[in-house]
Amino acid sequence: VTGVKDAVLYTTLKNTIVAALLVGALLGARKWPELKTLSRKQFGLLLAIGAIGGSIPFALFFTGLTMTSALSGALIHKTLFLWVLLLAIPFLKERVSGWQWLGIGAIFAANVFVGGFTGFKFNTGEAMILGATILWAVENIIAKVALRDISSTLVAASRMVVGSVILLGIVAFRGGFAPVGAITAVQWNWTLLSSALLVGYVLTWYAALKRAPATYVATLLVPATLVTNILSAVFLTRAYTLSDAMSTGLFLLGIGLVVFFARGTKERALASATS
C-alpha cells in the first residue's frame, strides 16, 4: 500500500486479479455447472459472502493499514478468532473444550510478546481494521453455512467476484480508473505478488472451513502472527529477543492444545447430534 499509495485502488486491482484467477480455477476444476444447481437461498448466501466479506472490509483494512503499522494491523486482524468464537457458538452451535480454551488463551497471550510491537495508537486506521475484522467474522459464519452443500472453490470465487464488482463500483464513484495508467512496473509487481498470496489464502481458507469447525479454523489463523514476527525481526528490529522466543513458545503451546483436542470436541459434537 505504500507503493501504490491509493489503498482502495490497490486492493481493487488485487482483488480483481484474484477474482479472475479463481474463475479460472473454477473452470479448471469443472465446478462451473454447480451454479445451475444452486437454490435462491444459496445464491443469496454467496452474494452476502461477497458483499460482507469480499468488498468493504478490504477497503477498510488496506486504508487503515496506511494509517498504522503492519504489526498493529496484523494483531488486530488476528482477533478474528475471538469474534468468530462469539458468533459460532450461538449461531453454529459449535463447541470448544476446556483444553482448547487454554490453547486459545496461550495463542492470545503470545501476541503480548510479539517483538517490535510498541502498542496500539487507538486511531482511525486501527478502528477501520477492527471494523474489517468484525465483518470478516460475520462472513465466516455465513460461509460456514454455505459450505455445507456448496464447494469451497465456488464459495471462494463468488466471494472475490462479487466483492470485486462492488470495489470497482467504489473506485468508479471516487473518480474513475485514470490513476491505473500511472502505476509503475514495481507497483504492479507488488500488486501481483499480493494477489498470488491472496489466491492461496482464499482457496485454502475455504477448503479448511468446509472441513473443520469455524472456531478451530479461525484460531489456527492467529499463529500467522509468527510470520509477521519473524519478518519484523529480520527487516525491522533485526534481532530475535527473549520476548520473541516467549511468543513463539506460547504460539506452539496454543496450537498444540487446539489441534490435539479438536478431534475429541468434534467427535463429541457428532455423537450429540446423532443421539
PDB file of N, CA and C in Angstrom, residues 30-109:
ATOM      1  N   ARG A  30     -13.762 -27.755 -13.083  1.00  0.00           N
ATOM      2  CA  ARG A  30     -15.066 -28.150 -13.632  1.00  0.00           C
ATOM      3  C   ARG A  30     -16.176 -28.015 -12.597  1.00  0.00           C
ATOM      4  N   LYS A  31     -16.100 -26.933 -11.812  1.00  0.00           N
ATOM      5  CA  LYS A  31     -17.123 -26.657 -10.809  1.00  0.00           C
ATOM      6  C   LYS A  31     -18.196 -25.692 -11.317  1.00  0.00           C
ATOM      7  N   TRP A  32     -17.997 -25.153 -12.531  1.00  0.00           N
ATOM      8  CA  TRP A  32     -18.912 -24.143 -13.050  1.00  0.00           C
ATOM      9  C   TRP A  32     -20.358 -24.634 -13.137  1.00  0.00           C
ATOM     10  N   PRO A  33     -20.615 -25.899 -13.608  1.00  0.00           N
ATOM     11  CA  PRO A  33     -22.002 -26.372 -13.688  1.00  0.00           C
ATOM     12  C   PRO A  33     -22.724 -26.382 -12.349  1.00  0.00           C
ATOM     13  N   GLU A  34     -21.968 -26.321 -11.245  1.00  0.00           N
ATOM     14  CA  GLU A  34     -22.581 -26.308  -9.923  1.00  0.00           C
ATOM     15  C   GLU A  34     -23.508 -25.115  -9.745  1.00  0.00           C
ATOM     16  N   LEU A  35     -23.212 -24.028 -10.448  1.00  0.00           N
ATOM     17  CA  LEU A  35     -24.044 -22.827 -10.344  1.00  0.00           C
ATOM     18  C   LEU A  35     -25.495 -23.108 -10.736  1.00  0.00           C
ATOM     19  N   LYS A  36     -25.687 -24.011 -11.704  1.00  0.00           N
ATOM     20  CA  LYS A  36     -27.033 -24.303 -12.197  1.00  0.00           C
ATOM     21  C   LYS A  36     -27.871 -25.040 -11.166  1.00  0.00           C
ATOM     22  N   THR A  37     -27.220 -25.650 -10.203  1.00  0.00           N
ATOM     23  CA  THR A  37     -27.946 -26.441  -9.210  1.00  0.00           C
ATOM     24  C   THR A  37     -28.269 -25.660  -7.943  1.00  0.00           C
ATOM     25  N   LEU A  38     -27.791 -24.429  -7.850  1.00  0.00           N
ATOM     26  CA  LEU A  38     -27.973 -23.655  -6.627  1.00  0.00           C
ATOM     27  C   LEU A  38     -29.404 -23.153  -6.492  1.00  0.00           C
ATOM     28  N   SER A  39     -29.879 -23.150  -5.258  1.00  0.00           N
ATOM     29  CA  SER A  39     -31.196 -22.593  -4.969  1.00  0.00           C
ATOM     30  C   SER A  39     -31.095 -21.076  -4.791  1.00  0.00           C
ATOM     31  N   ARG A  40     -32.244 -20.435  -4.691  1.00  0.00           N
ATOM     32  CA  ARG A  40     -32.251 -18.981  -4.466  1.00  0.00           C
ATOM     33  C   ARG A  40     -31.586 -18.633  -3.135  1.00  0.00           C
ATOM     34  N   LYS A  41     -31.812 -19.466  -2.125  1.00  0.00           N
ATOM     35  CA  LYS A  41     -31.186 -19.232  -0.820  1.00  0.00           C
ATOM     36  C   LYS A  41     -29.670 -19.326  -0.927  1.00  0.00           C
ATOM     37  N   GLN A  42     -29.170 -20.315  -1.664  1.00  0.00           N
ATOM     38  CA  GLN A  42     -27.732 -20.478  -1.819  1.00  0.00           C
ATOM     39  C   GLN A  42     -27.108 -19.312  -2.579  1.00  0.00           C
ATOM     40  N   PHE A  43     -27.802 -18.834  -3.616  1.00  0.00           N
ATOM     41  CA  PHE A  43     -27.325 -17.646  -4.322  1.00  0.00           C
ATOM     42  C   PHE A  43     -27.268 -16.452  -3.378  1.00  0.00           C
ATOM     43  N   GLY A  44     -28.280 -16.344  -2.517  1.00  0.00           N
ATOM     44  CA  GLY A  44     -28.301 -15.253  -1.548  1.00  0.00           C
ATOM     45  C   GLY A  44     -27.126 -15.316  -0.595  1.00  0.00           C
ATOM     46  N   LEU A  45     -26.774 -16.524  -0.159  1.00  0.00           N
ATOM     47  CA  LEU A  45     -25.618 -16.707   0.731  1.00  0.00           C
ATOM     48  C   LEU A  45     -24.326 -16.291   0.030  1.00  0.00           C
ATOM     49  N   LEU A  46     -24.171 -16.672  -1.236  1.00  0.00           N
ATOM     50  CA  LEU A  46     -22.963 -16.314  -1.979  1.00  0.00           C
ATOM     51  C   LEU A  46     -22.863 -14.799  -2.182  1.00  0.00           C
ATOM     52  N   LEU A  47     -23.989 -14.158  -2.462  1.00  0.00           N
ATOM     53  CA  LEU A  47     -23.991 -12.694  -2.613  1.00  0.00           C
ATOM     54  C   LEU A  47     -23.642 -12.019  -1.292  1.00  0.00           C
ATOM     55  N   ALA A  48     -24.172 -12.558  -0.191  1.00  0.00           N
ATOM     56  CA  ALA A  48     -23.876 -11.983   1.131  1.00  0.00           C
ATOM     57  C   ALA A  48     -22.404 -12.140   1.471  1.00  0.00           C
ATOM     58  N   ILE A  49     -21.829 -13.297   1.146  1.00  0.00           N
ATOM     59  CA  ILE A  49     -20.407 -13.527   1.407  1.00  0.00           C
ATOM     60  C   ILE A  49     -19.560 -12.522   0.633  1.00  0.00           C
ATOM     61  N   GLY A  50     -19.904 -12.300  -0.642  1.00  0.00           N
ATOM     62  CA  GLY A  50     -19.158 -11.343  -1.454  1.00  0.00           C
ATOM     63  C   GLY A  50     -19.297  -9.917  -0.973  1.00  0.00           C
ATOM     64  N   ALA A  51     -20.531  -9.545  -0.587  1.00  0.00           N
ATOM     65  CA  ALA A  51     -20.793  -8.168  -0.161  1.00  0.00           C
ATOM     66  C   ALA A  51     -20.182  -7.881   1.208  1.00  0.00           C
ATOM     67  N   ILE A  52     -20.346  -8.821   2.145  1.00  0.00           N
ATOM     68  CA  ILE A  52     -19.890  -8.596   3.518  1.00  0.00           C
ATOM     69  C   ILE A  52     -18.402  -8.871   3.676  1.00  0.00           C
ATOM     70  N   GLY A  53     -17.888  -9.885   2.966  1.00  0.00           N
ATOM     71  CA  GLY A  53     -16.501 -10.274   3.159  1.00  0.00           C
ATOM     72  C   GLY A  53     -15.539  -9.894   2.060  1.00  0.00           C
ATOM     73  N   GLY A  54     -16.045  -9.718   0.835  1.00  0.00           N
ATOM     74  CA  GLY A  54     -15.143  -9.516  -0.294  1.00  0.00           C
ATOM     75  C   GLY A  54     -14.987  -8.105  -0.787  1.00  0.00           C
ATOM     76  N   SER A  55     -15.656  -7.157  -0.147  1.00  0.00           N
ATOM     77  CA  SER A  55     -15.609  -5.783  -0.677  1.00  0.00           C
ATOM     78  C   SER A  55     -15.216  -4.752   0.378  1.00  0.00           C
ATOM     79  N   ILE A  56     -16.185  -4.269   1.132  1.00  0.00           N
ATOM     80  CA  ILE A  56     -15.956  -3.186   2.089  1.00  0.00           C
ATOM     81  C   ILE A  56     -14.822  -3.487   3.079  1.00  0.00           C
ATOM     82  N   PRO A  57     -14.731  -4.705   3.642  1.00  0.00           N
ATOM     83  CA  PRO A  57     -13.643  -4.958   4.598  1.00  0.00           C
ATOM     84  C   PRO A  57     -12.255  -4.756   4.002  1.00  0.00           C
ATOM     85  N   PHE A  58     -12.081  -5.094   2.712  1.00  0.00           N
ATOM     86  CA  PHE A  58     -10.782  -4.896   2.079  1.00  0.00           C
ATOM     87  C   PHE A  58     -10.446  -3.413   1.978  1.00  0.00           C
ATOM     88  N   ALA A  59     -11.445  -2.604   1.613  1.00  0.00           N
ATOM     89  CA  ALA A  59     -11.216  -1.163   1.530  1.00  0.00           C
ATOM     90  C   ALA A  59     -10.884  -0.598   2.912  1.00  0.00           C
ATOM     91  N   LEU A  60     -11.614  -1.066   3.929  1.00  0.00           N
ATOM     92  CA  LEU A  60     -11.352  -0.602   5.294  1.00  0.00           C
ATOM     93  C   LEU A  60      -9.976  -1.040   5.765  1.00  0.00           C
ATOM     94  N   PHE A  61      -9.648  -2.325   5.546  1.00  0.00           N
ATOM     95  CA  PHE A  61      -8.398  -2.866   6.063  1.00  0.00           C
ATOM     96  C   PHE A  61      -7.185  -2.166   5.457  1.00  0.00           C
ATOM     97  N   PHE A  62      -7.143  -2.060   4.132  1.00  0.00           N
ATOM     98  CA  PHE A  62      -5.944  -1.522   3.499  1.00  0.00           C
ATOM     99  C   PHE A  62      -5.853  -0.004   3.636  1.00  0.00           C
ATOM    100  N   THR A  63      -6.995   0.665   3.749  1.00  0.00           N
ATOM    101  CA  THR A  63      -6.946   2.096   4.062  1.00  0.00           C
ATOM    102  C   THR A  63      -6.430   2.284   5.484  1.00  0.00           C
ATOM    103  N   GLY A  64      -6.924   1.460   6.412  1.00  0.00           N
ATOM    104  CA  GLY A  64      -6.452   1.535   7.791  1.00  0.00           C
ATOM    105  C   GLY A  64      -4.978   1.204   7.910  1.00  0.00           C
ATOM    106  N   LEU A  65      -4.504   0.297   7.051  1.00  0.00           N
ATOM    107  CA  LEU A  65      -3.106  -0.109   7.099  1.00  0.00           C
ATOM    108  C   LEU A  65      -2.161   1.034   6.731  1.00  0.00           C
ATOM    109  N   THR A  66      -2.655   1.987   5.942  1.00  0.00           N
ATOM    110  CA  THR A  66      -1.824   3.147   5.606  1.00  0.00           C
ATOM    111  C   THR A  66      -1.681   4.093   6.791  1.00  0.00           C
ATOM    112  N   MET A  67      -2.513   3.905   7.826  1.00  0.00           N
ATOM    113  CA  MET A  67      -2.526   4.812   8.967  1.00  0.00           C
ATOM    114  C   MET A  67      -1.874   4.227  10.209  1.00  0.00           C
ATOM    115  N   THR A  68      -1.451   2.964  10.131  1.00  0.00           N
ATOM    116  CA  THR A  68      -0.832   2.318  11.291  1.00  0.00           C
ATOM    117  C   THR A  68       0.225   1.340  10.807  1.00  0.00           C
ATOM    118  N   SER A  69       0.903   0.693  11.736  1.00  0.00           N
ATOM    119  CA  SER A  69       1.979  -0.224  11.354  1.00  0.00           C
ATOM    120  C   SER A  69       1.421  -1.564  10.900  1.00  0.00           C
ATOM    121  N   ALA A  70       2.231  -2.297  10.120  1.00  0.00           N
ATOM    122  CA  ALA A  70       1.828  -3.623   9.655  1.00  0.00           C
ATOM    123  C   ALA A  70       1.613  -4.560  10.839  1.00  0.00           C
ATOM    124  N   LEU A  71       2.438  -4.420  11.872  1.00  0.00           N
ATOM    125  CA  LEU A  71       2.327  -5.291  13.033  1.00  0.00           C
ATOM    126  C   LEU A  71       1.037  -5.032  13.800  1.00  0.00           C
ATOM    127  N   SER A  72       0.695  -3.760  13.984  1.00  0.00           N
ATOM    128  CA  SER A  72      -0.569  -3.428  14.658  1.00  0.00           C
ATOM    129  C   SER A  72      -1.751  -3.950  13.862  1.00  0.00           C
ATOM    130  N   GLY A  73      -1.690  -3.761  12.555  1.00  0.00           N
ATOM    131  CA  GLY A  73      -2.756  -4.253  11.690  1.00  0.00           C
ATOM    132  C   GLY A  73      -2.898  -5.759  11.772  1.00  0.00           C
ATOM    133  N   ALA A  74      -1.762  -6.474  11.798  1.00  0.00           N
ATOM    134  CA  ALA A  74      -1.786  -7.933  11.883  1.00  0.00           C
ATOM    135  C   ALA A  74      -2.379  -8.399  13.209  1.00  0.00           C
ATOM    136  N   LEU A  75      -2.007  -7.731  14.298  1.00  0.00           N
ATOM    137  CA  LEU A  75      -2.510  -8.124  15.617  1.00  0.00           C
ATOM    138  C   LEU A  75      -4.016  -7.914  15.728  1.00  0.00           C
ATOM    139  N   ILE A  76      -4.499  -6.796  15.188  1.00  0.00           N
ATOM    140  CA  ILE A  76      -5.946  -6.539  15.213  1.00  0.00           C
ATOM    141  C   ILE A  76      -6.669  -7.581  14.370  1.00  0.00           C
ATOM    142  N   HIS A  77      -6.123  -7.850  13.190  1.00  0.00           N
ATOM    143  CA  HIS A  77      -6.749  -8.829  12.302  1.00  0.00           C
ATOM    144  C   HIS A  77      -6.815 -10.203  12.958  1.00  0.00           C
ATOM    145  N   LYS A  78      -5.805 -10.546  13.769  1.00  0.00           N
ATOM    146  CA  LYS A  78      -5.779 -11.862  14.387  1.00  0.00           C
ATOM    147  C   LYS A  78      -6.760 -11.995  15.544  1.00  0.00           C
ATOM    148  N   THR A  79      -7.453 -10.903  15.913  1.00  0.00           N
ATOM    149  CA  THR A  79      -8.548 -11.047  16.876  1.00  0.00           C
ATOM    150  C   THR A  79      -9.776 -11.638  16.188  1.00  0.00           C
ATOM    151  N   LEU A  80      -9.660 -11.929  14.891  1.00  0.00           N
ATOM    152  CA  LEU A  80     -10.769 -12.530  14.140  1.00  0.00           C
ATOM    153  C   LEU A  80     -11.317 -13.761  14.858  1.00  0.00           C
ATOM    154  N   PHE A  81     -10.426 -14.569  15.421  1.00  0.00           N
ATOM    155  CA  PHE A  81     -10.890 -15.808  16.049  1.00  0.00           C
ATOM    156  C   PHE A  81     -11.801 -15.538  17.241  1.00  0.00           C
ATOM    157  N   LEU A  82     -11.580 -14.416  17.950  1.00  0.00           N
ATOM    158  CA  LEU A  82     -12.440 -14.082  19.082  1.00  0.00           C
ATOM    159  C   LEU A  82     -13.858 -13.760  18.616  1.00  0.00           C
ATOM    160  N   TRP A  83     -13.963 -12.986  17.534  1.00  0.00           N
ATOM    161  CA  TRP A  83     -15.280 -12.624  17.006  1.00  0.00           C
ATOM    162  C   TRP A  83     -15.975 -13.847  16.410  1.00  0.00           C
ATOM    163  N   VAL A  84     -15.201 -14.715  15.761  1.00  0.00           N
ATOM    164  CA  VAL A  84     -15.786 -15.952  15.227  1.00  0.00           C
ATOM    165  C   VAL A  84     -16.290 -16.831  16.376  1.00  0.00           C
ATOM    166  N   LEU A  85     -15.515 -16.922  17.448  1.00  0.00           N
ATOM    167  CA  LEU A  85     -15.955 -17.683  18.625  1.00  0.00           C
ATOM    168  C   LEU A  85     -17.283 -17.161  19.156  1.00  0.00           C
ATOM    169  N   LEU A  86     -17.370 -15.841  19.299  1.00  0.00           N
ATOM    170  CA  LEU A  86     -18.583 -15.238  19.851  1.00  0.00           C
ATOM    171  C   LEU A  86     -19.805 -15.503  18.982  1.00  0.00           C
ATOM    172  N   LEU A  87     -19.580 -15.638  17.670  1.00  0.00           N
ATOM    173  CA  LEU A  87     -20.691 -15.861  16.738  1.00  0.00           C
ATOM    174  C   LEU A  87     -20.964 -17.339  16.489  1.00  0.00           C
ATOM    175  N   ALA A  88     -19.905 -18.143  16.404  1.00  0.00           N
ATOM    176  CA  ALA A  88     -20.068 -19.558  16.041  1.00  0.00           C
ATOM    177  C   ALA A  88     -20.724 -20.374  17.142  1.00  0.00           C
ATOM    178  N   ILE A  89     -20.437 -20.059  18.380  1.00  0.00           N
ATOM    179  CA  ILE A  89     -21.007 -20.843  19.475  1.00  0.00           C
ATOM    180  C   ILE A  89     -22.535 -20.715  19.517  1.00  0.00           C
ATOM    181  N   PRO A  90     -23.110 -19.498  19.424  1.00  0.00           N
ATOM    182  CA  PRO A  90     -24.577 -19.421  19.437  1.00  0.00           C
ATOM    183  C   PRO A  90     -25.230 -19.739  18.084  1.00  0.00           C
ATOM    184  N   PHE A  91     -24.607 -19.338  16.973  1.00  0.00           N
ATOM    185  CA  PHE A  91     -25.272 -19.475  15.680  1.00  0.00           C
ATOM    186  C   PHE A  91     -24.982 -20.799  14.981  1.00  0.00           C
ATOM    187  N   LEU A  92     -23.801 -21.350  15.178  1.00  0.00           N
ATOM    188  CA  LEU A  92     -23.454 -22.620  14.543  1.00  0.00           C
ATOM    189  C   LEU A  92     -23.470 -23.783  15.533  1.00  0.00           C
ATOM    190  N   LYS A  93     -23.714 -23.463  16.803  1.00  0.00           N
ATOM    191  CA  LYS A  93     -23.759 -24.476  17.865  1.00  0.00           C
ATOM    192  C   LYS A  93     -22.438 -25.249  17.973  1.00  0.00           C
ATOM    193  N   GLU A  94     -21.337 -24.580  17.698  1.00  0.00           N
ATOM    194  CA  GLU A  94     -20.042 -25.227  17.824  1.00  0.00           C
ATOM    195  C   GLU A  94     -19.621 -25.252  19.299  1.00  0.00           C
ATOM    196  N   ARG A  95     -18.774 -26.237  19.613  1.00  0.00           N
ATOM    197  CA  ARG A  95     -18.327 -26.399  20.990  1.00  0.00           C
ATOM    198  C   ARG A  95     -16.807 -26.276  21.071  1.00  0.00           C
ATOM    199  N   VAL A  96     -16.355 -25.737  22.192  1.00  0.00           N
ATOM    200  CA  VAL A  96     -14.921 -25.595  22.440  1.00  0.00           C
ATOM    201  C   VAL A  96     -14.634 -26.201  23.802  1.00  0.00           C
ATOM    202  N   SER A  97     -13.692 -27.160  23.852  1.00  0.00           N
ATOM    203  CA  SER A  97     -13.368 -27.824  25.122  1.00  0.00           C
ATOM    204  C   SER A  97     -12.546 -26.916  26.018  1.00  0.00           C
ATOM    205  N   GLY A  98     -12.454 -27.305  27.274  1.00  0.00           N
ATOM    206  CA  GLY A  98     -11.665 -26.527  28.225  1.00  0.00           C
ATOM    207  C   GLY A  98     -10.202 -26.445  27.838  1.00  0.00           C
ATOM    208  N   TRP A  99      -9.648 -27.560  27.342  1.00  0.00           N
ATOM    209  CA  TRP A  99      -8.250 -27.557  26.917  1.00  0.00           C
ATOM    210  C   TRP A  99      -8.043 -26.654  25.706  1.00  0.00           C
ATOM    211  N   GLN A 100      -9.029 -26.629  24.816  1.00  0.00           N
ATOM    212  CA  GLN A 100      -8.922 -25.733  23.662  1.00  0.00           C
ATOM    213  C   GLN A 100      -8.987 -24.274  24.101  1.00  0.00           C
ATOM    214  N   TRP A 101      -9.825 -23.988  25.083  1.00  0.00           N
ATOM    215  CA  TRP A 101      -9.868 -22.619  25.610  1.00  0.00           C
ATOM    216  C   TRP A 101      -8.496 -22.229  26.168  1.00  0.00           C
ATOM    217  N   LEU A 102      -7.829 -23.175  26.834  1.00  0.00           N
ATOM    218  CA  LEU A 102      -6.498 -22.908  27.356  1.00  0.00           C
ATOM    219  C   LEU A 102      -5.529 -22.619  26.213  1.00  0.00           C
ATOM    220  N   GLY A 103      -5.636 -23.411  25.135  1.00  0.00           N
ATOM    221  CA  GLY A 103      -4.797 -23.176  23.962  1.00  0.00           C
ATOM    222  C   GLY A 103      -5.074 -21.832  23.327  1.00  0.00           C
ATOM    223  N   ILE A 104      -6.344 -21.470  23.242  1.00  0.00           N
ATOM    224  CA  ILE A 104      -6.726 -20.177  22.684  1.00  0.00           C
ATOM    225  C   ILE A 104      -6.142 -19.047  23.535  1.00  0.00           C
ATOM    226  N   GLY A 105      -6.201 -19.227  24.862  1.00  0.00           N
ATOM    227  CA  GLY A 105      -5.621 -18.225  25.752  1.00  0.00           C
ATOM    228  C   GLY A 105      -4.126 -18.078  25.550  1.00  0.00           C
ATOM    229  N   ALA A 106      -3.417 -19.215  25.349  1.00  0.00           N
ATOM    230  CA  ALA A 106      -1.974 -19.174  25.123  1.00  0.00           C
ATOM    231  C   ALA A 106      -1.647 -18.454  23.824  1.00  0.00           C
ATOM    232  N   ILE A 107      -2.440 -18.728  22.777  1.00  0.00           N
ATOM    233  CA  ILE A 107      -2.226 -18.066  21.482  1.00  0.00           C
ATOM    234  C   ILE A 107      -2.453 -16.566  21.606  1.00  0.00           C
ATOM    235  N   PHE A 108      -3.511 -16.201  22.331  1.00  0.00           N
ATOM    236  CA  PHE A 108      -3.810 -14.782  22.501  1.00  0.00           C
ATOM    237  C   PHE A 108      -2.706 -14.097  23.307  1.00  0.00           C
ATOM    238  N   ALA A 109      -2.229 -14.775  24.356  1.00  0.00           N
ATOM    239  CA  ALA A 109      -1.167 -14.204  25.187  1.00  0.00           C
ATOM    240  C   ALA A 109       0.127 -14.056  24.407  1.00  0.00           C
TER     241      ALA A 109
END
